[in-house]
Amino acid sequence: MGANQSLEITLLTGPKRAGKTTWLHKNKSASAGFLSPIVSEKRQFLLLPSSETFPMEEPAGQLQVGKYSFSAGAFARVEAHIHQHFHDEELIIDEIGPLEIRGEGFSDLLRLILEQYGGKLLIVLRTEIVQEAIEAFQLDRFPLTRIEFKDL
């Protein structure tokens, strides 16, 4: 599989709870995609540009990472939203994490975007999994810009 030549990827990296999502909400809210804010200590999905928000976590969710349990239905809702905005100039994916690295969550969606999306893609990654994500999704096939959150 060859690289999608028109795709430009920016990796926004930083430690957990460094403020990446808050910064994106303040500065990129007109873009399409999704953010993953924490509201009242619960993870949410926030769709862009609409700002529609709904819970990511579910007590008996189908997707598990450590102590967290996530709703497969919420992930499907985000995926449908991304498909509706597939022709927008910029997509934001906040974030790709351990779930995706092990082939769950948004891993299939990200692979589809990498193959078929032709705009600017901003992916949020925690610092400690950047290299693992680059390898898992072969991100180095594409023009790649990395911005460390502390540099913004």
Short mmCIF file of N, CA and C in Angstrom, two decimals:
data_model
loop_
_atom_site.label_atom_id
_atom_site.label_comp_id
_atom_site.label_asym_id
_atom_site.label_seq_id
_atom_site.Cartn_x
_atom_site.Cartn_y
_atom_site.Cartn_z
N MET A 1 0.84 -1.18 0.00
CA MET A 1 0.00 0.00 0.00
C MET A 1 0.89 1.24 0.00
N GLY A 2 0.70 2.10 -0.99
CA GLY A 2 1.49 3.32 -1.08
C GLY A 2 0.92 4.40 -0.18
N ALA A 3 1.72 5.41 0.04
CA ALA A 3 1.28 6.51 0.90
C ALA A 3 0.33 7.43 0.15
N ASN A 4 -0.65 7.95 0.84
CA ASN A 4 -1.59 8.94 0.33
C ASN A 4 -0.80 10.24 0.20
N GLN A 5 -0.49 10.64 -1.03
CA GLN A 5 0.42 11.75 -1.26
C GLN A 5 -0.14 13.12 -0.87
N SER A 6 -1.46 13.26 -0.78
CA SER A 6 -2.02 14.58 -0.47
C SER A 6 -2.27 14.81 1.02
N LEU A 7 -2.04 13.79 1.83
CA LEU A 7 -2.29 13.90 3.26
C LEU A 7 -1.12 14.56 3.98
N GLU A 8 -1.43 15.55 4.81
CA GLU A 8 -0.42 16.19 5.66
C GLU A 8 -0.81 15.91 7.11
N ILE A 9 0.13 15.35 7.87
CA ILE A 9 -0.17 14.97 9.26
C ILE A 9 0.63 15.83 10.23
N THR A 10 -0.07 16.35 11.24
CA THR A 10 0.57 17.01 12.36
C THR A 10 0.26 16.19 13.60
N LEU A 11 1.30 15.85 14.35
CA LEU A 11 1.14 15.16 15.62
C LEU A 11 1.27 16.20 16.72
N LEU A 12 0.24 16.36 17.52
CA LEU A 12 0.29 17.24 18.69
C LEU A 12 0.53 16.32 19.88
N THR A 13 1.70 16.42 20.47
CA THR A 13 2.09 15.49 21.52
C THR A 13 2.31 16.22 22.85
N GLY A 14 2.13 15.47 23.92
CA GLY A 14 2.35 16.02 25.25
C GLY A 14 1.89 15.02 26.29
N PRO A 15 2.23 15.28 27.55
CA PRO A 15 1.82 14.37 28.62
C PRO A 15 0.32 14.43 28.88
N LYS A 16 -0.19 13.43 29.61
CA LYS A 16 -1.60 13.41 30.01
C LYS A 16 -1.94 14.70 30.75
N ARG A 17 -3.13 15.19 30.49
CA ARG A 17 -3.68 16.36 31.19
C ARG A 17 -2.80 17.61 31.12
N ALA A 18 -2.06 17.74 30.02
CA ALA A 18 -1.20 18.92 29.84
C ALA A 18 -1.97 20.12 29.31
N GLY A 19 -3.20 19.89 28.80
CA GLY A 19 -3.99 20.99 28.25
C GLY A 19 -4.13 20.94 26.74
N LYS A 20 -3.77 19.83 26.11
CA LYS A 20 -3.84 19.71 24.64
C LYS A 20 -5.26 19.91 24.14
N THR A 21 -6.21 19.22 24.75
CA THR A 21 -7.61 19.29 24.31
C THR A 21 -8.17 20.69 24.53
N THR A 22 -7.89 21.29 25.66
CA THR A 22 -8.36 22.65 25.95
C THR A 22 -7.81 23.63 24.92
N TRP A 23 -6.53 23.50 24.59
CA TRP A 23 -5.91 24.38 23.60
C TRP A 23 -6.60 24.20 22.24
N LEU A 24 -6.84 22.95 21.85
CA LEU A 24 -7.50 22.69 20.57
C LEU A 24 -8.90 23.28 20.55
N HIS A 25 -9.64 23.15 21.65
CA HIS A 25 -11.00 23.69 21.71
C HIS A 25 -10.99 25.20 21.53
N LYS A 26 -10.02 25.86 22.11
CA LYS A 26 -9.93 27.32 22.01
C LYS A 26 -9.44 27.78 20.64
N ASN A 27 -8.58 26.98 20.00
CA ASN A 27 -7.91 27.43 18.78
C ASN A 27 -8.31 26.73 17.49
N LYS A 28 -8.99 25.60 17.59
CA LYS A 28 -9.32 24.84 16.38
C LYS A 28 -10.79 24.44 16.32
N SER A 29 -11.66 25.13 17.02
CA SER A 29 -13.06 24.71 17.13
C SER A 29 -13.82 24.80 15.81
N ALA A 30 -13.29 25.50 14.81
CA ALA A 30 -13.96 25.57 13.51
C ALA A 30 -13.59 24.39 12.62
N SER A 31 -12.58 23.63 13.00
CA SER A 31 -12.17 22.46 12.23
C SER A 31 -13.17 21.33 12.45
N ALA A 32 -13.09 20.29 11.63
CA ALA A 32 -13.94 19.12 11.80
C ALA A 32 -13.18 18.06 12.59
N GLY A 33 -13.92 17.16 13.20
CA GLY A 33 -13.29 16.07 13.94
C GLY A 33 -13.89 15.93 15.31
N PHE A 34 -13.03 15.52 16.26
CA PHE A 34 -13.53 15.37 17.62
C PHE A 34 -12.43 15.65 18.63
N LEU A 35 -12.86 16.10 19.80
CA LEU A 35 -11.99 16.30 20.95
C LEU A 35 -12.44 15.34 22.04
N SER A 36 -11.57 15.12 23.01
CA SER A 36 -11.88 14.21 24.12
C SER A 36 -11.66 14.90 25.45
N PRO A 37 -12.52 15.88 25.78
CA PRO A 37 -12.35 16.58 27.05
C PRO A 37 -12.76 15.72 28.24
N ILE A 38 -12.25 16.09 29.40
CA ILE A 38 -12.66 15.46 30.65
C ILE A 38 -13.55 16.48 31.36
N VAL A 39 -14.81 16.08 31.61
CA VAL A 39 -15.78 16.96 32.26
C VAL A 39 -16.25 16.26 33.53
N SER A 40 -16.07 16.92 34.66
CA SER A 40 -16.42 16.33 35.96
C SER A 40 -15.77 14.96 36.13
N GLU A 41 -14.50 14.88 35.76
CA GLU A 41 -13.68 13.66 35.89
C GLU A 41 -14.15 12.50 35.01
N LYS A 42 -15.01 12.77 34.02
CA LYS A 42 -15.46 11.75 33.07
C LYS A 42 -15.06 12.16 31.66
N ARG A 43 -14.55 11.21 30.91
CA ARG A 43 -14.17 11.48 29.53
C ARG A 43 -15.41 11.63 28.66
N GLN A 44 -15.37 12.62 27.78
CA GLN A 44 -16.46 12.93 26.86
C GLN A 44 -15.93 12.95 25.43
N PHE A 45 -16.82 12.90 24.46
CA PHE A 45 -16.50 13.23 23.08
C PHE A 45 -17.15 14.56 22.80
N LEU A 46 -16.42 15.44 22.12
CA LEU A 46 -16.95 16.74 21.69
C LEU A 46 -16.74 16.80 20.18
N LEU A 47 -17.83 16.83 19.44
CA LEU A 47 -17.75 16.85 17.98
C LEU A 47 -17.49 18.27 17.48
N LEU A 48 -16.62 18.36 16.50
CA LEU A 48 -16.30 19.65 15.88
C LEU A 48 -16.82 19.65 14.45
N PRO A 49 -17.36 20.74 13.97
CA PRO A 49 -17.44 22.05 14.61
C PRO A 49 -18.70 22.27 15.46
N SER A 50 -19.58 21.31 15.61
CA SER A 50 -20.87 21.53 16.27
C SER A 50 -20.80 21.73 17.78
N SER A 51 -19.76 21.22 18.43
CA SER A 51 -19.60 21.24 19.89
C SER A 51 -20.60 20.33 20.61
N GLU A 52 -21.25 19.42 19.88
CA GLU A 52 -22.11 18.42 20.51
C GLU A 52 -21.24 17.54 21.39
N THR A 53 -21.67 17.32 22.63
CA THR A 53 -20.89 16.56 23.60
C THR A 53 -21.72 15.40 24.14
N PHE A 54 -21.05 14.24 24.31
CA PHE A 54 -21.70 13.07 24.89
C PHE A 54 -20.65 12.20 25.56
N PRO A 55 -21.08 11.34 26.49
CA PRO A 55 -20.12 10.53 27.27
C PRO A 55 -19.36 9.51 26.42
N MET A 56 -18.08 9.40 26.70
CA MET A 56 -17.23 8.38 26.10
C MET A 56 -17.24 7.14 27.00
N GLU A 57 -17.23 7.38 28.29
CA GLU A 57 -17.17 6.28 29.26
C GLU A 57 -18.56 5.71 29.51
N GLU A 58 -18.58 4.44 29.85
CA GLU A 58 -19.81 3.73 30.18
C GLU A 58 -19.44 2.67 31.21
N PRO A 59 -20.15 2.60 32.33
CA PRO A 59 -19.76 1.66 33.40
C PRO A 59 -19.53 0.23 32.93
N ALA A 60 -20.36 -0.28 32.05
CA ALA A 60 -20.17 -1.65 31.55
C ALA A 60 -19.88 -1.61 30.05
N GLY A 61 -19.00 -0.69 29.66
CA GLY A 61 -18.70 -0.50 28.25
C GLY A 61 -18.00 -1.69 27.61
N GLN A 62 -18.08 -1.74 26.31
CA GLN A 62 -17.52 -2.85 25.55
C GLN A 62 -16.02 -2.71 25.31
N LEU A 63 -15.48 -1.52 25.43
CA LEU A 63 -14.06 -1.27 25.17
C LEU A 63 -13.36 -0.96 26.49
N GLN A 64 -12.30 -1.68 26.80
CA GLN A 64 -11.61 -1.54 28.09
C GLN A 64 -10.16 -1.13 27.90
N VAL A 65 -9.73 -0.14 28.67
CA VAL A 65 -8.31 0.21 28.77
C VAL A 65 -8.05 0.50 30.24
N GLY A 66 -7.26 -0.34 30.87
CA GLY A 66 -6.98 -0.17 32.29
C GLY A 66 -8.27 -0.10 33.09
N LYS A 67 -8.42 0.95 33.89
CA LYS A 67 -9.62 1.10 34.72
C LYS A 67 -10.79 1.73 33.96
N TYR A 68 -10.57 2.10 32.71
CA TYR A 68 -11.61 2.78 31.93
C TYR A 68 -12.41 1.81 31.09
N SER A 69 -13.71 2.10 30.99
CA SER A 69 -14.65 1.31 30.20
C SER A 69 -15.38 2.28 29.27
N PHE A 70 -15.31 2.01 27.97
CA PHE A 70 -15.85 2.94 26.98
C PHE A 70 -17.03 2.36 26.22
N SER A 71 -17.89 3.23 25.75
CA SER A 71 -19.08 2.86 24.99
C SER A 71 -18.74 2.68 23.52
N ALA A 72 -18.97 1.48 22.99
CA ALA A 72 -18.77 1.24 21.56
C ALA A 72 -19.72 2.11 20.74
N GLY A 73 -20.93 2.36 21.28
CA GLY A 73 -21.89 3.20 20.59
C GLY A 73 -21.41 4.64 20.45
N ALA A 74 -20.74 5.15 21.47
CA ALA A 74 -20.20 6.51 21.40
C ALA A 74 -19.10 6.58 20.35
N PHE A 75 -18.26 5.55 20.29
CA PHE A 75 -17.20 5.52 19.27
C PHE A 75 -17.81 5.47 17.87
N ALA A 76 -18.89 4.69 17.70
CA ALA A 76 -19.56 4.60 16.40
C ALA A 76 -20.16 5.94 15.99
N ARG A 77 -20.68 6.67 16.97
CA ARG A 77 -21.24 8.00 16.69
C ARG A 77 -20.16 8.96 16.20
N VAL A 78 -19.00 8.91 16.82
CA VAL A 78 -17.89 9.76 16.39
C VAL A 78 -17.44 9.36 14.99
N GLU A 79 -17.35 8.08 14.75
CA GLU A 79 -16.93 7.59 13.43
C GLU A 79 -17.89 8.08 12.34
N ALA A 80 -19.20 8.02 12.58
CA ALA A 80 -20.18 8.51 11.61
C ALA A 80 -19.99 10.00 11.37
N HIS A 81 -19.69 10.75 12.42
CA HIS A 81 -19.45 12.19 12.31
C HIS A 81 -18.23 12.45 11.42
N ILE A 82 -17.16 11.70 11.63
CA ILE A 82 -15.95 11.88 10.82
C ILE A 82 -16.26 11.60 9.35
N HIS A 83 -17.02 10.55 9.07
CA HIS A 83 -17.39 10.24 7.68
C HIS A 83 -18.15 11.39 7.04
N GLN A 84 -18.99 12.08 7.80
CA GLN A 84 -19.75 13.22 7.27
C GLN A 84 -18.83 14.40 6.92
N HIS A 85 -17.66 14.45 7.55
CA HIS A 85 -16.74 15.58 7.34
C HIS A 85 -15.47 15.16 6.58
N PHE A 86 -15.57 14.06 5.87
CA PHE A 86 -14.40 13.49 5.22
C PHE A 86 -13.81 14.39 4.14
N HIS A 87 -14.57 15.36 3.67
CA HIS A 87 -14.05 16.24 2.62
C HIS A 87 -13.68 17.62 3.16
N ASP A 88 -13.73 17.80 4.46
CA ASP A 88 -13.32 19.07 5.06
C ASP A 88 -11.80 19.22 4.93
N GLU A 89 -11.34 20.45 5.01
CA GLU A 89 -9.92 20.75 4.83
C GLU A 89 -9.05 20.18 5.95
N GLU A 90 -9.56 20.15 7.18
CA GLU A 90 -8.77 19.67 8.31
C GLU A 90 -9.62 18.80 9.22
N LEU A 91 -9.05 17.66 9.61
CA LEU A 91 -9.68 16.76 10.58
C LEU A 91 -8.81 16.70 11.84
N ILE A 92 -9.46 16.69 12.98
CA ILE A 92 -8.77 16.55 14.25
C ILE A 92 -9.21 15.25 14.91
N ILE A 93 -8.24 14.46 15.32
CA ILE A 93 -8.48 13.20 16.02
C ILE A 93 -7.82 13.32 17.39
N ASP A 94 -8.62 13.48 18.43
CA ASP A 94 -8.12 13.68 19.79
C ASP A 94 -8.61 12.55 20.69
N GLU A 95 -8.01 11.53 20.87
CA GLU A 95 -6.63 11.21 20.57
C GLU A 95 -6.51 9.77 20.13
N ILE A 96 -5.35 9.39 19.70
CA ILE A 96 -5.04 8.00 19.40
C ILE A 96 -4.24 7.50 20.61
N GLY A 97 -4.71 6.41 21.21
CA GLY A 97 -4.08 5.91 22.44
C GLY A 97 -3.91 4.41 22.43
N PRO A 98 -3.76 3.84 23.61
CA PRO A 98 -3.52 2.39 23.74
C PRO A 98 -4.60 1.53 23.08
N LEU A 99 -5.85 1.99 23.11
CA LEU A 99 -6.94 1.25 22.49
C LEU A 99 -6.68 1.06 20.98
N GLU A 100 -6.28 2.14 20.33
CA GLU A 100 -6.02 2.10 18.89
C GLU A 100 -4.75 1.32 18.57
N ILE A 101 -3.75 1.45 19.41
CA ILE A 101 -2.49 0.73 19.17
C ILE A 101 -2.74 -0.78 19.16
N ARG A 102 -3.67 -1.23 19.99
CA ARG A 102 -3.97 -2.67 20.01
C ARG A 102 -5.07 -3.06 19.02
N GLY A 103 -5.43 -2.14 18.10
CA GLY A 103 -6.34 -2.46 17.02
C GLY A 103 -7.81 -2.25 17.31
N GLU A 104 -8.13 -1.52 18.38
CA GLU A 104 -9.52 -1.26 18.74
C GLU A 104 -9.81 0.23 18.64
N GLY A 105 -10.94 0.65 19.17
CA GLY A 105 -11.29 2.08 19.17
C GLY A 105 -11.37 2.63 17.76
N PHE A 106 -10.56 3.64 17.48
CA PHE A 106 -10.58 4.29 16.17
C PHE A 106 -9.49 3.78 15.23
N SER A 107 -8.95 2.60 15.48
CA SER A 107 -7.85 2.12 14.63
C SER A 107 -8.29 1.94 13.18
N ASP A 108 -9.46 1.34 12.93
CA ASP A 108 -9.93 1.17 11.55
C ASP A 108 -10.24 2.51 10.90
N LEU A 109 -10.84 3.41 11.65
CA LEU A 109 -11.12 4.75 11.13
C LEU A 109 -9.83 5.46 10.75
N LEU A 110 -8.83 5.39 11.61
CA LEU A 110 -7.56 6.04 11.31
C LEU A 110 -6.93 5.44 10.06
N ARG A 111 -6.96 4.13 9.92
CA ARG A 111 -6.40 3.50 8.72
C ARG A 111 -7.14 3.98 7.45
N LEU A 112 -8.46 4.10 7.53
CA LEU A 112 -9.24 4.60 6.39
C LEU A 112 -8.84 6.04 6.07
N ILE A 113 -8.72 6.87 7.07
CA ILE A 113 -8.31 8.26 6.87
C ILE A 113 -6.94 8.30 6.20
N LEU A 114 -6.01 7.49 6.70
CA LEU A 114 -4.66 7.48 6.13
C LEU A 114 -4.66 7.06 4.66
N GLU A 115 -5.57 6.19 4.30
CA GLU A 115 -5.64 5.72 2.91
C GLU A 115 -6.39 6.68 1.99
N GLN A 116 -7.43 7.35 2.51
CA GLN A 116 -8.34 8.04 1.60
C GLN A 116 -8.53 9.53 1.83
N TYR A 117 -8.20 10.05 3.00
CA TYR A 117 -8.43 11.47 3.28
C TYR A 117 -7.32 12.30 2.63
N GLY A 118 -7.69 13.44 2.04
CA GLY A 118 -6.70 14.22 1.32
C GLY A 118 -6.39 15.59 1.87
N GLY A 119 -6.70 15.84 3.13
CA GLY A 119 -6.47 17.16 3.69
C GLY A 119 -5.39 17.16 4.75
N LYS A 120 -5.61 18.02 5.75
CA LYS A 120 -4.69 18.12 6.88
C LYS A 120 -5.28 17.34 8.04
N LEU A 121 -4.48 16.49 8.62
CA LEU A 121 -4.91 15.65 9.73
C LEU A 121 -4.08 15.99 10.96
N LEU A 122 -4.76 16.36 12.03
CA LEU A 122 -4.08 16.62 13.30
C LEU A 122 -4.44 15.48 14.25
N ILE A 123 -3.43 14.77 14.71
CA ILE A 123 -3.62 13.65 15.63
C ILE A 123 -2.99 14.01 16.97
N VAL A 124 -3.75 13.85 18.04
CA VAL A 124 -3.23 14.07 19.39
C VAL A 124 -2.71 12.74 19.92
N LEU A 125 -1.49 12.78 20.47
CA LEU A 125 -0.86 11.59 21.05
C LEU A 125 -0.19 11.95 22.36
N ARG A 126 -0.28 11.06 23.33
CA ARG A 126 0.51 11.24 24.55
C ARG A 126 1.97 10.97 24.21
N THR A 127 2.84 11.74 24.82
CA THR A 127 4.27 11.65 24.53
C THR A 127 4.79 10.22 24.59
N GLU A 128 4.34 9.45 25.59
CA GLU A 128 4.92 8.13 25.80
C GLU A 128 4.53 7.09 24.74
N ILE A 129 3.55 7.40 23.88
CA ILE A 129 3.20 6.40 22.86
C ILE A 129 3.42 6.89 21.43
N VAL A 130 4.10 8.01 21.26
CA VAL A 130 4.31 8.57 19.93
C VAL A 130 4.99 7.56 19.01
N GLN A 131 6.12 7.01 19.42
CA GLN A 131 6.85 6.09 18.55
C GLN A 131 6.04 4.83 18.26
N GLU A 132 5.34 4.34 19.26
CA GLU A 132 4.50 3.16 19.09
C GLU A 132 3.39 3.42 18.07
N ALA A 133 2.78 4.61 18.12
CA ALA A 133 1.73 4.97 17.17
C ALA A 133 2.28 5.14 15.76
N ILE A 134 3.45 5.78 15.65
CA ILE A 134 4.08 5.94 14.33
C ILE A 134 4.32 4.58 13.70
N GLU A 135 4.81 3.65 14.49
CA GLU A 135 5.07 2.30 13.97
C GLU A 135 3.78 1.55 13.67
N ALA A 136 2.81 1.57 14.57
CA ALA A 136 1.56 0.82 14.41
C ALA A 136 0.79 1.25 13.16
N PHE A 137 0.81 2.54 12.86
CA PHE A 137 0.04 3.05 11.73
C PHE A 137 0.93 3.50 10.57
N GLN A 138 2.22 3.23 10.66
CA GLN A 138 3.19 3.60 9.61
C GLN A 138 3.05 5.08 9.23
N LEU A 139 2.95 5.91 10.23
CA LEU A 139 2.75 7.34 9.99
C LEU A 139 3.93 7.99 9.28
N ASP A 140 5.10 7.40 9.40
CA ASP A 140 6.28 7.99 8.77
C ASP A 140 6.27 7.85 7.25
N ARG A 141 5.22 7.25 6.67
CA ARG A 141 5.06 7.21 5.21
C ARG A 141 4.60 8.56 4.68
N PHE A 142 4.15 9.41 5.55
CA PHE A 142 3.52 10.68 5.18
C PHE A 142 4.38 11.86 5.62
N PRO A 143 4.16 13.03 4.99
CA PRO A 143 4.79 14.24 5.53
C PRO A 143 4.27 14.42 6.96
N LEU A 144 5.19 14.49 7.89
CA LEU A 144 4.85 14.46 9.31
C LEU A 144 5.48 15.64 10.03
N THR A 145 4.65 16.40 10.73
CA THR A 145 5.14 17.49 11.56
C THR A 145 4.77 17.13 12.99
N ARG A 146 5.73 17.26 13.89
CA ARG A 146 5.43 16.98 15.30
C ARG A 146 5.55 18.27 16.09
N ILE A 147 4.49 18.58 16.84
CA ILE A 147 4.49 19.75 17.71
C ILE A 147 4.34 19.25 19.13
N GLU A 148 5.29 19.58 19.96
CA GLU A 148 5.22 19.24 21.39
C GLU A 148 4.36 20.32 22.03
N PHE A 149 3.35 19.92 22.78
CA PHE A 149 2.40 20.86 23.34
C PHE A 149 3.07 22.01 24.08
N LYS A 150 4.12 21.75 24.79
CA LYS A 150 4.80 22.80 25.57
C LYS A 150 5.38 23.89 24.68
N ASP A 151 5.53 23.61 23.36
CA ASP A 151 6.10 24.59 22.43
C ASP A 151 5.05 25.55 21.86
N LEU A 152 3.77 25.31 22.17
CA LEU A 152 2.72 26.19 21.62
C LEU A 152 2.60 27.47 22.41
#
